[in-house]
PDB file of C-alpha atoms in Angstrom:
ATOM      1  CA  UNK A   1    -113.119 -99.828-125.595  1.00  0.00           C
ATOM      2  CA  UNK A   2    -111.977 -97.644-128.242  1.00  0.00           C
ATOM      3  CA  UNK A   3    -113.099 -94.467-126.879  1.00  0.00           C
ATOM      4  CA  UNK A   4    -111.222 -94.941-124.011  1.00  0.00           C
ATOM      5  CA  UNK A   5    -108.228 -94.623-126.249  1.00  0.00           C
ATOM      6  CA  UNK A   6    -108.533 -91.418-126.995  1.00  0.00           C
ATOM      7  CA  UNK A   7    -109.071 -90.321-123.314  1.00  0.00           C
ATOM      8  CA  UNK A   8    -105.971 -92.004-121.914  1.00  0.00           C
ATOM      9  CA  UNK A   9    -103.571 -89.878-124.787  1.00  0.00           C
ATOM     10  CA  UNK A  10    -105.782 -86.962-124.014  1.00  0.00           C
ATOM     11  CA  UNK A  11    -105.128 -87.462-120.432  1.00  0.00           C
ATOM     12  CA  UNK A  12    -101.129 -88.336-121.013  1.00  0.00           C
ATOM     13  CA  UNK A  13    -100.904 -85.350-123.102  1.00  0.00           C
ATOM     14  CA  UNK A  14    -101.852 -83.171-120.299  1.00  0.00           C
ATOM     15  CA  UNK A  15    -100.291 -84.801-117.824  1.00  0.00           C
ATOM     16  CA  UNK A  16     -96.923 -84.333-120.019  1.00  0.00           C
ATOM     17  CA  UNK A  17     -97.844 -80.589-120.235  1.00  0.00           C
ATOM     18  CA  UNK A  18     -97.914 -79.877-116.539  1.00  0.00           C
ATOM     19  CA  UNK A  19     -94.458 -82.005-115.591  1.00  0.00           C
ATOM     20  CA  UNK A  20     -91.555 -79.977-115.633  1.00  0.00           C
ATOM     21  CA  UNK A  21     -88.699 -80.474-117.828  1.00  0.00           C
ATOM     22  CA  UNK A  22     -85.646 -82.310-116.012  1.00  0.00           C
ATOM     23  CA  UNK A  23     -82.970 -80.232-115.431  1.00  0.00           C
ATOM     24  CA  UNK A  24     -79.553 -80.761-117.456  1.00  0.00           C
ATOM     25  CA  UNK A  25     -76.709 -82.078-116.289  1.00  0.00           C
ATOM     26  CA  UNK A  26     -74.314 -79.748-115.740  1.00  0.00           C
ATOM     27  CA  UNK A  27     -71.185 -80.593-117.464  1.00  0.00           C
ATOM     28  CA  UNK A  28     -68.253 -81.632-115.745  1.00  0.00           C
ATOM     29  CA  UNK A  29     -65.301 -79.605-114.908  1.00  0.00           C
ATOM     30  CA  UNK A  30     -62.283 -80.268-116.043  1.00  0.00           C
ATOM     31  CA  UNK A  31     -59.026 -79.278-115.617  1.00  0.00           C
ATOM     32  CA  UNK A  32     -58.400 -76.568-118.167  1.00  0.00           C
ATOM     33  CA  UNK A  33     -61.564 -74.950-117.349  1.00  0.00           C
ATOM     34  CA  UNK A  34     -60.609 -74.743-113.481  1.00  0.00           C
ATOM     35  CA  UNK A  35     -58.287 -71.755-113.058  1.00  0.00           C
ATOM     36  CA  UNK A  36     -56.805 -70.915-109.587  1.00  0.00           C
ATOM     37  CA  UNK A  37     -56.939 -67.784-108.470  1.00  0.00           C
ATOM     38  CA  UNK A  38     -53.605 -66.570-107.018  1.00  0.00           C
ATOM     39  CA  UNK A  39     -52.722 -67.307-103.349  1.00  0.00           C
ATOM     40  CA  UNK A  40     -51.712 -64.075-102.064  1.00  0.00           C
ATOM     41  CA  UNK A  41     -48.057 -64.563-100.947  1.00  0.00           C
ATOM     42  CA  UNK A  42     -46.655 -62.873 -97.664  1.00  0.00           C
ATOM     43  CA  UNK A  43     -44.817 -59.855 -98.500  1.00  0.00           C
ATOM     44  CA  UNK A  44     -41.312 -60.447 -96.970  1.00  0.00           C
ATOM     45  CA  UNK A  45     -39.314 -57.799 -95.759  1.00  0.00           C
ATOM     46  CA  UNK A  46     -35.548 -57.859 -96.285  1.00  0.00           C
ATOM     47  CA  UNK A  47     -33.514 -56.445 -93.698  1.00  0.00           C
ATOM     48  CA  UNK A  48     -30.630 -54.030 -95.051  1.00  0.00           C
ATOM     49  CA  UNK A  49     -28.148 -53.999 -92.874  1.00  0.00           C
ATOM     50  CA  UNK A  50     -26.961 -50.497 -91.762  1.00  0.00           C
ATOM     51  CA  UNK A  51     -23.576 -49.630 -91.893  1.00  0.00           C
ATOM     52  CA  UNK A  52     -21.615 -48.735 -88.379  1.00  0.00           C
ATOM     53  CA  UNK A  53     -20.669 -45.125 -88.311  1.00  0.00           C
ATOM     54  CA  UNK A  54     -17.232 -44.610 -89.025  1.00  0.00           C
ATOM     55  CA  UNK A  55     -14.945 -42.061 -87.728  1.00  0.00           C
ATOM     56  CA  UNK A  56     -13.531 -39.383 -90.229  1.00  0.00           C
ATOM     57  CA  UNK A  57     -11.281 -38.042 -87.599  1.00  0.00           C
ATOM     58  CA  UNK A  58      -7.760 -39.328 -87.396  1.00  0.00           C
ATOM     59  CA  UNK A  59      -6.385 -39.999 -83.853  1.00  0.00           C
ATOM     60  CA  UNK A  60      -3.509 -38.219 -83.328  1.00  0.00           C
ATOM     61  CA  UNK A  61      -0.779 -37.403 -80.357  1.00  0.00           C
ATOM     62  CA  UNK A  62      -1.763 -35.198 -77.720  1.00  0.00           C
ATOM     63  CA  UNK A  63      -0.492 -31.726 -77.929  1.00  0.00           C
ATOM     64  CA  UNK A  64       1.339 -30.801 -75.163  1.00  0.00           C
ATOM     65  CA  UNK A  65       1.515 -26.864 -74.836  1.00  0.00           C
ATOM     66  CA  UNK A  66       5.037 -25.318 -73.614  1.00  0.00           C
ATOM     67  CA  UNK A  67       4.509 -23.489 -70.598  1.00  0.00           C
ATOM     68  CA  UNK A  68       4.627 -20.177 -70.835  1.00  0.00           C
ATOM     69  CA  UNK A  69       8.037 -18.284 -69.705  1.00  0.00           C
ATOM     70  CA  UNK A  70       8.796 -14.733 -68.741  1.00  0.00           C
ATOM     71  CA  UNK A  71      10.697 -13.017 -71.364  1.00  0.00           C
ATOM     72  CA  UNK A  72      12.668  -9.953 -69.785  1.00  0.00           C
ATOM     73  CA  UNK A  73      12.387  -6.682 -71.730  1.00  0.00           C
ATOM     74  CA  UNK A  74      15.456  -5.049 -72.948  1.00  0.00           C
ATOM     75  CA  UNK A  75      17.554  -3.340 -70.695  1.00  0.00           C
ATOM     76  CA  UNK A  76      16.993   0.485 -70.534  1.00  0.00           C
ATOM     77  CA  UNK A  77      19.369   2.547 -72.983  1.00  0.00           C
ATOM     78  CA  UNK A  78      21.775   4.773 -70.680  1.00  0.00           C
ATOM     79  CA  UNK A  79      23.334   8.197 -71.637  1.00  0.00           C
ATOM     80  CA  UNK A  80      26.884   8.208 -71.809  1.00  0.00           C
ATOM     81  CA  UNK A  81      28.657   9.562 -68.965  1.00  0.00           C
ATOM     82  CA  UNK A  82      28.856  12.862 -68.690  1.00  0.00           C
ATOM     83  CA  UNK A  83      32.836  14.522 -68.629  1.00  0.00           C
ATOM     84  CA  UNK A  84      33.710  16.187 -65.480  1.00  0.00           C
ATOM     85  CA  UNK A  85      30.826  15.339 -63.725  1.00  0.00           C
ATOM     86  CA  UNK A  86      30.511  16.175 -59.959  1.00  0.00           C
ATOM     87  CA  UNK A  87      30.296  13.551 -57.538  1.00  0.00           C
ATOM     88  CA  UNK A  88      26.360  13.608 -57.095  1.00  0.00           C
ATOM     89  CA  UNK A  89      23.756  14.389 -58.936  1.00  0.00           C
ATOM     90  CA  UNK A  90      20.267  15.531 -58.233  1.00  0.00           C
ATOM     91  CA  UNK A  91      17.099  13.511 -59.649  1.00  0.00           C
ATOM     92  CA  UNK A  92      13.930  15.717 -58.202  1.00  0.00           C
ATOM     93  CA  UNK A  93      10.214  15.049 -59.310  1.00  0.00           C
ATOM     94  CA  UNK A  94       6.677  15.192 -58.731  1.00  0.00           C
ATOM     95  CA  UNK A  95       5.496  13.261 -55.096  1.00  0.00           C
ATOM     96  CA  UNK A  96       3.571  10.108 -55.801  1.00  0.00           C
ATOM     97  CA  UNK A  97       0.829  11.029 -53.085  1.00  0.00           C
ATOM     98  CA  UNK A  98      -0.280  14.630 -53.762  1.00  0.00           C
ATOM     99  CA  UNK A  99      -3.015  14.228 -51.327  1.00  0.00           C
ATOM    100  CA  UNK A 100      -0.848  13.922 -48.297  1.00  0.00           C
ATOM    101  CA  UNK A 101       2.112  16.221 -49.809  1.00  0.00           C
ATOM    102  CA  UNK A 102       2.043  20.001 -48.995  1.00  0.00           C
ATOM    103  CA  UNK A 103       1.109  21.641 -52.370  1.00  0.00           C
ATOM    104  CA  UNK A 104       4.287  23.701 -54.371  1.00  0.00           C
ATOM    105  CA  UNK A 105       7.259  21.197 -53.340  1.00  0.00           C
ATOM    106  CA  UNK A 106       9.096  18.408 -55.065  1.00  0.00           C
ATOM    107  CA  UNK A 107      10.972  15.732 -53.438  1.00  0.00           C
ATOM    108  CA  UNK A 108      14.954  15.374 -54.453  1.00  0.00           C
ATOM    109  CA  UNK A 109      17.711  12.429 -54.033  1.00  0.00           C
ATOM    110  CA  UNK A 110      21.119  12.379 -55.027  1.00  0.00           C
ATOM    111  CA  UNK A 111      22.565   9.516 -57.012  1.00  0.00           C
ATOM    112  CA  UNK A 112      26.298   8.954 -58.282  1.00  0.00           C
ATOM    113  CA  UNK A 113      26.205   9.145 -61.934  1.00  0.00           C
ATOM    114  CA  UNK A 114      29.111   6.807 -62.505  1.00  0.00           C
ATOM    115  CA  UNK A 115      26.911   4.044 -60.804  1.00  0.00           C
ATOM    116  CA  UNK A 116      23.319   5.163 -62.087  1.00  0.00           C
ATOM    117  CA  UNK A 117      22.367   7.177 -65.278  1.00  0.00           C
ATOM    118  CA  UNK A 118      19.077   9.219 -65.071  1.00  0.00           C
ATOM    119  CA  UNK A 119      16.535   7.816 -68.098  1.00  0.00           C
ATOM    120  CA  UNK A 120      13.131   7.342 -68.768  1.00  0.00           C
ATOM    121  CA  UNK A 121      11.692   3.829 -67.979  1.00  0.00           C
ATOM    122  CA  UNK A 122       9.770   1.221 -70.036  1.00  0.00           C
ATOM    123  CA  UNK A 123       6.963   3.065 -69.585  1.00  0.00           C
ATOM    124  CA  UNK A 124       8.251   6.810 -70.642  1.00  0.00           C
ATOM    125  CA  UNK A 125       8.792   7.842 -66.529  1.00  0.00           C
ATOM    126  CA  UNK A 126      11.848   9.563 -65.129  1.00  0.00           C
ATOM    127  CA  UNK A 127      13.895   6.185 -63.400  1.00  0.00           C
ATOM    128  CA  UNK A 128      17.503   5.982 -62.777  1.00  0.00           C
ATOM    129  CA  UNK A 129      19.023   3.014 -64.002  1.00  0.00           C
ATOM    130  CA  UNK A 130      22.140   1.041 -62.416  1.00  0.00           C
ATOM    131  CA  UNK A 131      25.184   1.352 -64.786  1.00  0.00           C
ATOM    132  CA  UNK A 132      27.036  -2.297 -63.933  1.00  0.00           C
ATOM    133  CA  UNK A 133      23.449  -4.158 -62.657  1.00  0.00           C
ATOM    134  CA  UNK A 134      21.590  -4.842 -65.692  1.00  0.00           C
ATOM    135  CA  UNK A 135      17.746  -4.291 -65.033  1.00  0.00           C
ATOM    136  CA  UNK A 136      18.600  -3.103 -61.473  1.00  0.00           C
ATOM    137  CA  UNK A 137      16.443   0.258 -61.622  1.00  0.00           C
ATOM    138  CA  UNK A 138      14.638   2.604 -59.382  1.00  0.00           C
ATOM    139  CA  UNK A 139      11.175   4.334 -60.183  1.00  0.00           C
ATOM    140  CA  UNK A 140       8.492   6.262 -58.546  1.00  0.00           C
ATOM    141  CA  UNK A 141       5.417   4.499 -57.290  1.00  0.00           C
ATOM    142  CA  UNK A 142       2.596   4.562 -55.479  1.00  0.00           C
ATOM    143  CA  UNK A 143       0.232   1.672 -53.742  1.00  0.00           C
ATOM    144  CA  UNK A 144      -1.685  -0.303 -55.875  1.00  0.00           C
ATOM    145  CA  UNK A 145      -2.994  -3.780 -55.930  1.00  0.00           C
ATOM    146  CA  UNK A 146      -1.070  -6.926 -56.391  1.00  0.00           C
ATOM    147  CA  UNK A 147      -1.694 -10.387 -57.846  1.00  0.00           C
ATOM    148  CA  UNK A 148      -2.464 -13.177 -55.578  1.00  0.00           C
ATOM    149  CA  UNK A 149       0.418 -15.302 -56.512  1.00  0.00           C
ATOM    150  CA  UNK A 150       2.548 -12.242 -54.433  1.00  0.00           C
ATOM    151  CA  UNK A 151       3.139 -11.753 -51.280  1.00  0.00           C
ATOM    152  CA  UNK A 152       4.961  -8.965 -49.608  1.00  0.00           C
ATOM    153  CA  UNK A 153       6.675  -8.678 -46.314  1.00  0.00           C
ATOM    154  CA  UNK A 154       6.819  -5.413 -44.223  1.00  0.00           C
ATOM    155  CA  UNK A 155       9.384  -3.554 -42.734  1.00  0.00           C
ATOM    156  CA  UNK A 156      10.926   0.278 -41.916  1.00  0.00           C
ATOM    157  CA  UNK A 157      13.970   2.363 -43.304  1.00  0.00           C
ATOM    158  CA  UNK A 158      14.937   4.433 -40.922  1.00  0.00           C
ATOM    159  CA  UNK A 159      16.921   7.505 -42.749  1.00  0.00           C
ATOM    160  CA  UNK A 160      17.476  10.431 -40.355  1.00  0.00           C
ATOM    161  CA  UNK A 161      13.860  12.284 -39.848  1.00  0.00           C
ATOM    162  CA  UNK A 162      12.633  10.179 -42.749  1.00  0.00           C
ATOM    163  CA  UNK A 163      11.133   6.992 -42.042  1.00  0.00           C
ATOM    164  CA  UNK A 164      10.432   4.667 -44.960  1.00  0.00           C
ATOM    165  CA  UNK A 165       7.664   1.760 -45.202  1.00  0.00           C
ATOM    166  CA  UNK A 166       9.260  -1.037 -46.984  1.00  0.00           C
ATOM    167  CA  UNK A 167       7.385  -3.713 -48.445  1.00  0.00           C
ATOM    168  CA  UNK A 168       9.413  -6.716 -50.306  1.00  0.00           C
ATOM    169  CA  UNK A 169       7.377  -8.535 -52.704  1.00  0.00           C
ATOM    170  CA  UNK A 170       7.945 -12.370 -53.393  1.00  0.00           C
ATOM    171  CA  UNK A 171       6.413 -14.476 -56.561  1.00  0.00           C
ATOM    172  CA  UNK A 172       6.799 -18.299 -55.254  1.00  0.00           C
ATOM    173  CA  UNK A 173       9.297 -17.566 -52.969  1.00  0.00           C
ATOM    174  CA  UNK A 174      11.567 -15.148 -55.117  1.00  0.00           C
ATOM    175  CA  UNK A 175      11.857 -11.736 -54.496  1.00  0.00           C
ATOM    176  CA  UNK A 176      10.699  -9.929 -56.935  1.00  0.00           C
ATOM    177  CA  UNK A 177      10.789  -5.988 -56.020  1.00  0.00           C
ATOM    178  CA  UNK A 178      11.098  -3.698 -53.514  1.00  0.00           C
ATOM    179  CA  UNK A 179       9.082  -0.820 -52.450  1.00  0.00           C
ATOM    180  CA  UNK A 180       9.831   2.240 -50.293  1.00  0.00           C
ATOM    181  CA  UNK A 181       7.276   4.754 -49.001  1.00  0.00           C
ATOM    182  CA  UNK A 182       8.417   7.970 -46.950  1.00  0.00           C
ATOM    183  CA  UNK A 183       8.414  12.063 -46.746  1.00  0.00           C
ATOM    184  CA  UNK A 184      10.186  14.596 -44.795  1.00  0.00           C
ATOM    185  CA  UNK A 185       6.555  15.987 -43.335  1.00  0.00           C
ATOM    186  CA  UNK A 186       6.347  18.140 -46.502  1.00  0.00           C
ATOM    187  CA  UNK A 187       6.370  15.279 -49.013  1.00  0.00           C
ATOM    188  CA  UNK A 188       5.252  11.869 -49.090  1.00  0.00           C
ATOM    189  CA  UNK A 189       6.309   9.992 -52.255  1.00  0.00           C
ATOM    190  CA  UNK A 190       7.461   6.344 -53.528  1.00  0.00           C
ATOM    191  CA  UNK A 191       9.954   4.165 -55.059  1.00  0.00           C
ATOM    192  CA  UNK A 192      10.233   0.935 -56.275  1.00  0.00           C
ATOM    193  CA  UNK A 193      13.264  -1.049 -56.888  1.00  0.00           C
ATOM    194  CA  UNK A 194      13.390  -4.196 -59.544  1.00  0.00           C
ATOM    195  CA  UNK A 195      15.999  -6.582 -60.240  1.00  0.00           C
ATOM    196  CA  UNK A 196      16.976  -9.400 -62.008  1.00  0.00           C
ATOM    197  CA  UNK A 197      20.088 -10.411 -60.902  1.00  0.00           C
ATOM    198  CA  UNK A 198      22.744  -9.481 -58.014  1.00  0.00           C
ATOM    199  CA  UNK A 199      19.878  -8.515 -55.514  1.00  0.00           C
ATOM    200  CA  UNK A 200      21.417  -7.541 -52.592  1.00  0.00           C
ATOM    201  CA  UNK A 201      24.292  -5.408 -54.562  1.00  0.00           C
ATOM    202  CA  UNK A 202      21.273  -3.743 -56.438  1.00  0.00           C
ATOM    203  CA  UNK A 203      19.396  -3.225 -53.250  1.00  0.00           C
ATOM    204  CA  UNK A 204      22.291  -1.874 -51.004  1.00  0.00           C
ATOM    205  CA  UNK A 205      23.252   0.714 -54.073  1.00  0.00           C
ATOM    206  CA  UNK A 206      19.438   1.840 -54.004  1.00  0.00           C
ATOM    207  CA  UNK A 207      18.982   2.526 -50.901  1.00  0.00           C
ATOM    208  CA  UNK A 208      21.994   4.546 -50.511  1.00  0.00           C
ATOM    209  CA  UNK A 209      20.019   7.168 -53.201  1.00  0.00           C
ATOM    210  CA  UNK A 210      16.834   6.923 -51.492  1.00  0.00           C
ATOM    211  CA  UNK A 211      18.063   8.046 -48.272  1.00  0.00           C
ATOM    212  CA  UNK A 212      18.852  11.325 -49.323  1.00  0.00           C
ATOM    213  CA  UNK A 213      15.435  12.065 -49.661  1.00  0.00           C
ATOM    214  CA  UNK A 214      14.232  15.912 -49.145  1.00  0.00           C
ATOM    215  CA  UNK A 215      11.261  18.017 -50.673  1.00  0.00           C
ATOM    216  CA  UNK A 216      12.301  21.360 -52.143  1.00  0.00           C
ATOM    217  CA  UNK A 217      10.151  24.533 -53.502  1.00  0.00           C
ATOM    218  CA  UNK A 218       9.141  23.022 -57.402  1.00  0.00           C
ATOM    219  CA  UNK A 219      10.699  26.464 -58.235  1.00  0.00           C
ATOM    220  CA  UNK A 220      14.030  24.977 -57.582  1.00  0.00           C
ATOM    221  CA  UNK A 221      13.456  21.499 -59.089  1.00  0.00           C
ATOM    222  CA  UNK A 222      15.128  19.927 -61.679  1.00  0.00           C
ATOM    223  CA  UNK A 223      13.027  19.819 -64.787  1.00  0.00           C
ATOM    224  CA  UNK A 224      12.336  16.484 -65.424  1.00  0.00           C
ATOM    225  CA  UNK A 225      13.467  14.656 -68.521  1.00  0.00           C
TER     226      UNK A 225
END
């Protein structure tokens, strides 16, 4: 029996050797040694609130813009009358249509000086101007266009063997000017007559000076002022 003893250590012995050790316990946990990781927190957004544009400009009354008047230029500046004067004087120029005027003539009319005064216009152009109608004046002209607020009614001057085209110009229904057109075969020239005031007197003193149209030789003419 005793040598069995030996065999059964010998045998425990190796049967120790060949086990494997028992794993540890791993310690518990506790509460210090547990550390939470961050929770990742939704980023939140704030919402600035955006200011209404404002107006700089200041509301103010509505201009209203005068309407625009017609402001008369000066009457024309008249010689003094001259002392002794005859009864008629001559005003002769240049015909306003060379083209259907026989070459080498001017065309003459006779005016009273103590009702018109020979002067240059607004413009620098022989005109004879009424002495006692302001702005009532007589000028050469020839045709040329018109604006299309005018409108201008036709007629005929019948002065001996001279037969004038008249055409009367109105501006809403007021007459504005007067134009007369006529020769003597030789000469074919024009006038106009403006007017601001007494119309008809201005009118019925005009005509009597364009009447007396004629064309003489430019040799015998007038020089012109």
């Amino acid at each position: 029996m005793f040598w069995r003893i030996p065999i059964i250590l010998f045998l425990s012995l190796i049967i120790a050797s060949c086990g494997g050790a028992a794993p540890a316990e791993e310690p518990a946990l506790t509460s210090q040694d547990v550390t939470s990781e961050p929770t990742a927190q939704p980023t939140i957004f704030e919402s600035t609130p955006i200011a209404e544009p404002t107006s700089t400009l200041v509301p103010t009354a509505t201009e209203v813009l005068p309407t625009p008047t017609e402001t008369s230029l000066p009457p024309l500046e008249l010689p003094a009358l001259l002392p002794n004067a005859p009864s008629l004087l001559a005003w002769d120029g240049t015909p306003t249509y060379l083209g259907d005027s026989q070459p080498g003539f001017d065309f003459r009319v006779m005016y009273d000086p103590d009702l018109w005064a020979l002067t240059p216009d607004q413009f620098g152009y022989p005109a004879i101007a009424h002495r006692s109608i302001p702005y009532c004046v007589i000028s050469v002209t020839s045709g040329r266009g018109l604006p299309a607020n005018i409108s201008v009614e036709h007629d005929f001057l019948y002065a001996g063997s001279i037969t004038f085209s008249v055409g009367t110009a109105y501006e809403n229904g007021e007459k504005k000017f007067v134009t007369y057109t006529g020769g003597d075969g030789i000469i074919i020239t024009g006038f106009e007559v403006v007017f601001e005031e007494q119309t008809n007197e201005c009118l019925a003193d005009a005509e009597m000076v364009i009447t007396t149209l004629r064309s003489i030789p430019t040799s015998l003419a007038t020089p012109e002022p």
